[in-house]
Short mmCIF file of C-alpha atoms in Angstrom, two decimals:
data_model
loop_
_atom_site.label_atom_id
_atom_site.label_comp_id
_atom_site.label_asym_id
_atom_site.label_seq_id
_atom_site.Cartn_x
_atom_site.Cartn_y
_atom_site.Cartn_z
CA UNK A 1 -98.95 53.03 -86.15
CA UNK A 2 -100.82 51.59 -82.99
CA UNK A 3 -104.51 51.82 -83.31
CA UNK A 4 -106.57 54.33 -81.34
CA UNK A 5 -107.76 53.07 -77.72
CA UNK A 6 -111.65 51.94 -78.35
CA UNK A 7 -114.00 50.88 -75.61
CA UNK A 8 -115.47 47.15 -75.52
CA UNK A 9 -118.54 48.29 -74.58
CA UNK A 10 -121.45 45.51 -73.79
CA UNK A 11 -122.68 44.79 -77.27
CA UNK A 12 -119.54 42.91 -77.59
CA UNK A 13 -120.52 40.82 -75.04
CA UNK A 14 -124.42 40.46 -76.19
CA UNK A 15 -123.88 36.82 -77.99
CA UNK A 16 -122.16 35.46 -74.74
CA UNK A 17 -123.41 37.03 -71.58
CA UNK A 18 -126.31 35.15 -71.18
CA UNK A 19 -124.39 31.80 -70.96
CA UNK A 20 -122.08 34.00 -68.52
CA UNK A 21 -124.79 36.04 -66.22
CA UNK A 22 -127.76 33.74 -66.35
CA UNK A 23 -128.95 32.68 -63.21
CA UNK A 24 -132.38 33.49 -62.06
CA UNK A 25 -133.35 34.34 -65.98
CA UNK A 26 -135.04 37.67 -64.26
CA UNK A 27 -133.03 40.94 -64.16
CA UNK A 28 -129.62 39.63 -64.26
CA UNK A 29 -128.62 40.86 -67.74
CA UNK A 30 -130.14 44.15 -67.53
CA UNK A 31 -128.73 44.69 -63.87
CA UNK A 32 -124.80 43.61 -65.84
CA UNK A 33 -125.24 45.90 -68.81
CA UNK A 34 -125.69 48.37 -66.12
CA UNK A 35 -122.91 47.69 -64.04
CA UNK A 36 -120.65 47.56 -67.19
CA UNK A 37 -121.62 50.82 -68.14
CA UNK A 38 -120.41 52.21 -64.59
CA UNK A 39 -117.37 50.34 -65.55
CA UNK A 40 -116.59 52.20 -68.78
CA UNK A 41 -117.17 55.42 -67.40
CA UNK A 42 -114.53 54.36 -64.83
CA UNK A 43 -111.98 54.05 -68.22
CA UNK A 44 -111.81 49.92 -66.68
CA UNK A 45 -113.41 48.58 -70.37
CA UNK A 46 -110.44 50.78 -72.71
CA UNK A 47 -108.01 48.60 -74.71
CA UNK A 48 -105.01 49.39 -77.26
CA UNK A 49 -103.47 46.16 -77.42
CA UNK A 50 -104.40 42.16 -77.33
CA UNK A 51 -103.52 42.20 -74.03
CA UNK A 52 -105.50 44.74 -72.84
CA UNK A 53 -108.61 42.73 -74.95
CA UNK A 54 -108.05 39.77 -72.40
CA UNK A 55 -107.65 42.06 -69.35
CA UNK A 56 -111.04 43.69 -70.03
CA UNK A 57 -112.43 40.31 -71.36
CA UNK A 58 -111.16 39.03 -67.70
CA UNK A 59 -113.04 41.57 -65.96
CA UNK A 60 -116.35 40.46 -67.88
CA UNK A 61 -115.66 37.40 -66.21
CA UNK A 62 -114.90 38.35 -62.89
CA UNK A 63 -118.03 40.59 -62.81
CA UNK A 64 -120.11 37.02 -64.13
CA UNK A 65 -118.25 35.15 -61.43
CA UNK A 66 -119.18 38.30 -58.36
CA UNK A 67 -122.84 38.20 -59.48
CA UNK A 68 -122.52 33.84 -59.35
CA UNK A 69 -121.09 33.80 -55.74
CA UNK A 70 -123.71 36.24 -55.03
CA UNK A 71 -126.66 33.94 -56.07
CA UNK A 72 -125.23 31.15 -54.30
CA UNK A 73 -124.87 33.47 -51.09
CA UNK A 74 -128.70 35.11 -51.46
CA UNK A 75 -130.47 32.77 -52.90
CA UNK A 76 -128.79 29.10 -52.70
CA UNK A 77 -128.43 29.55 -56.83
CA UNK A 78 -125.22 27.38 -57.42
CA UNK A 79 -123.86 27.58 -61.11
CA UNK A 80 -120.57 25.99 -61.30
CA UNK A 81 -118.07 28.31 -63.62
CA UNK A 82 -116.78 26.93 -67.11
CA UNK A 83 -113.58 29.40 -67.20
CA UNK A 84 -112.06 27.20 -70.20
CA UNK A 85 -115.53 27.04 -72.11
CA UNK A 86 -115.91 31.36 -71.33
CA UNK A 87 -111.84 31.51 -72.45
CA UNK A 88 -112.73 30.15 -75.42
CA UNK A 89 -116.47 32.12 -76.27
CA UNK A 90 -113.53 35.57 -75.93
CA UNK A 91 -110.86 34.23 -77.92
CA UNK A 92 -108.21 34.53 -74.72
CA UNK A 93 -105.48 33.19 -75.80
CA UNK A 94 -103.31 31.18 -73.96
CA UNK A 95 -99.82 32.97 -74.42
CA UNK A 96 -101.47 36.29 -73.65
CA UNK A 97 -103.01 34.55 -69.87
CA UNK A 98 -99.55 33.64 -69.45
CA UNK A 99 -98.30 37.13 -69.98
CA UNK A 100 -100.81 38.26 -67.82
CA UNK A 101 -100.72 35.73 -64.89
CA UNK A 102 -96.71 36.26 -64.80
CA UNK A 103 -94.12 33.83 -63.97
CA UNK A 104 -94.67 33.16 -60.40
CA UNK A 105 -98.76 32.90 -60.04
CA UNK A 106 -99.59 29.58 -58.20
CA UNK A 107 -101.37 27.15 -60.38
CA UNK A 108 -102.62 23.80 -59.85
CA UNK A 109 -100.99 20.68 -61.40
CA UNK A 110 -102.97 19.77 -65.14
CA UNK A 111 -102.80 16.61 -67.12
CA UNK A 112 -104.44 19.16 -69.87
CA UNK A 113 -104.35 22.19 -71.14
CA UNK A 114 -108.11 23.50 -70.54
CA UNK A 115 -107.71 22.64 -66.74
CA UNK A 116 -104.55 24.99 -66.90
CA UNK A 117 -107.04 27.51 -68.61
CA UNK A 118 -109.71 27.14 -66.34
CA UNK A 119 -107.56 28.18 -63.56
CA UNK A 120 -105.27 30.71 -65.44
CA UNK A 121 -108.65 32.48 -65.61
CA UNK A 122 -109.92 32.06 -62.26
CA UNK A 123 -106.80 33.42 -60.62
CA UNK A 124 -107.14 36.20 -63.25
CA UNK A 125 -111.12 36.52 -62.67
CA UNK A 126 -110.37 36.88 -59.07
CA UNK A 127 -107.32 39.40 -59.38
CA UNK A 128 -110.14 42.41 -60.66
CA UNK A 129 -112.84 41.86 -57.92
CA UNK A 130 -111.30 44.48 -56.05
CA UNK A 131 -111.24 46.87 -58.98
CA UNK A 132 -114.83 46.10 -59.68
CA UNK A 133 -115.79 46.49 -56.16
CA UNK A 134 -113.84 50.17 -55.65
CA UNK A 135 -115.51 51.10 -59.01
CA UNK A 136 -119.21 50.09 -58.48
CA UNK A 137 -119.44 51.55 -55.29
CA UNK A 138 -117.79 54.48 -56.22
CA UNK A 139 -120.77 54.70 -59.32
CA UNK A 140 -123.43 53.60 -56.40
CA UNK A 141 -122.02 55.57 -53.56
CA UNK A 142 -122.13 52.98 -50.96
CA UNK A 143 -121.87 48.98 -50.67
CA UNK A 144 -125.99 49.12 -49.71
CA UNK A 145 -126.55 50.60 -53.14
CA UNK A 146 -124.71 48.25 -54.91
CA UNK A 147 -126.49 45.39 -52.84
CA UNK A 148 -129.97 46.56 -53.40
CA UNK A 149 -129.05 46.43 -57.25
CA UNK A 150 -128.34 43.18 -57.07
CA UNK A 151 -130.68 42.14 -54.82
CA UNK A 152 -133.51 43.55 -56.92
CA UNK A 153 -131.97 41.04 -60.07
CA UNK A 154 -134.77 38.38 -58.47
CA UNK A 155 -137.44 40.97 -59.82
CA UNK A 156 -138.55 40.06 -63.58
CA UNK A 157 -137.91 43.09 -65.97
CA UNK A 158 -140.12 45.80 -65.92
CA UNK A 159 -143.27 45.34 -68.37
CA UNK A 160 -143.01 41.75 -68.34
CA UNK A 161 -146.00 39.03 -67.08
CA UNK A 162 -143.90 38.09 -64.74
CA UNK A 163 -142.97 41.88 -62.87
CA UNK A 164 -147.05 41.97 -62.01
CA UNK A 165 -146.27 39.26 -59.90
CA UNK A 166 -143.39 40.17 -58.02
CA UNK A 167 -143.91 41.75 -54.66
CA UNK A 168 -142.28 44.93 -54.86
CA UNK A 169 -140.00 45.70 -52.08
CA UNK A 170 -139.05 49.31 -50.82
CA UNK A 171 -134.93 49.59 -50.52
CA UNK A 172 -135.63 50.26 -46.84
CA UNK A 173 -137.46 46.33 -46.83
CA UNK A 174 -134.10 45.23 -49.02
CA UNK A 175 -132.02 46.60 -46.01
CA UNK A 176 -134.16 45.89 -42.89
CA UNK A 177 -135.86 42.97 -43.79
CA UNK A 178 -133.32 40.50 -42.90
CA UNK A 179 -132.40 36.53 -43.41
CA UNK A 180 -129.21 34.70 -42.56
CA UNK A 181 -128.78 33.95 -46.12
CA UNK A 182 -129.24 38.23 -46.91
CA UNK A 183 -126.59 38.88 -43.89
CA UNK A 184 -124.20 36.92 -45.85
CA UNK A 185 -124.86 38.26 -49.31
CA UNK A 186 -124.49 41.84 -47.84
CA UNK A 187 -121.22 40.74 -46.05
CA UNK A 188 -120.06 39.60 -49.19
CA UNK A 189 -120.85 43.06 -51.37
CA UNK A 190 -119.49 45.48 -48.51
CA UNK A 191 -116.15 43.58 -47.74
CA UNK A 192 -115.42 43.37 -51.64
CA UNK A 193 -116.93 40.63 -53.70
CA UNK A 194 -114.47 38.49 -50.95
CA UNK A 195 -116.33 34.95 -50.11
CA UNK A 196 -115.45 33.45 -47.28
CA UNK A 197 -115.08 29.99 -48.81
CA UNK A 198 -114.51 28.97 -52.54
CA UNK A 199 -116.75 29.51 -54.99
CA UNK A 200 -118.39 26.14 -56.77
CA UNK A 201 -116.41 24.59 -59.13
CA UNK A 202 -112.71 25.36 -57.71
#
């Protein structure tokens, strides 16, 4: 008898998503437990099978790697991605990638196995941006929500020494007030998590 479908919600992730979303050490974490509880609500975080485990696991990934490329867009915050290091923290095993990559998915050639896992699970990571993208918005309403949440991940968490500190900017000032580097992060977020070169450590 196959067991029930269960959620994964984020405290499954708590012992690993600081090595994942940890950039700024601000608001990142609390801005991703958010985002992943838009996700469940859209059903994207359900599993009934190993396989579904690694496709949700995968998305926890991708939505580490969109928040990444958008530090390194924003901010000129470059954290190079350990996909074979992450693979391992989730337990994705390397038969179920497979099953999940299919037969014909373009990989690199490897001397060893955790380069062919490191880019089994970028290819993967990258396959669910648009999913994540169609889903936050659709929480947010618009790309220029989503962006403002993620913009406002350089604020330190409310209550903290550091959040007297921070200037406090209106969404309005988020929008308007504009930078070359802010053009391109808000590019990125309303054309789909899509960057237009590779991200660091491809």
């Amino acid at each position: 008898m196959a067991a029930p479908p269960r959620v994964l919600a984020w405290k499954h992730f708590s012992e690993v998503a600081e090595e994942l979303f940890k950039v700024l050490g601000r608001s990142e974490l609390a801005w991703a437990q958010q985002m992943w509880g838009y996700l469940a609500k859209a059903g994207l975080c359900t599993v009934d099978s190993e396989l579904d485990r690694c496709r949700v696991c995968l998305r926890f990934i991708a939505l580490a790697c969109v928040y990444r490329d958008f530090c390194a867009l924003a901010w000129k915050k470059r954290l190079s991605p350990h996909f074979h290091e992450w693979a391992v923290y989730l337990d994705l095993h390397p038969l179920r990638l497979g099953q999940l990559l299919g037969a014909n998915a373009p990989l690199p050639e490897a001397k060893r196995d955790e380069d062919l896992v490191h880019a089994a699970v970028q290819v993967l990571a990258n396959r669910e941006r648009t999913e994540l993208h169609r889903a936050l918005v659709h929480a947010l309403g618009n790309p220029s929500r989503l962006f403002i949440t993620m913009w406002r991940t350089r604020e330190h968490p409310a209550g903290t020494a550091g959040a007297a500190k921070d200037k406090h900017e209106t969404d309005d000032q988020i929008l308007n007030d504009l930078s070359f580097e802010k053009i391109d992060a808000y590019e990125y977020v309303s054309k789909g998590f899509v960057t237009a070169t590779p991200p660091p450590g491809v």
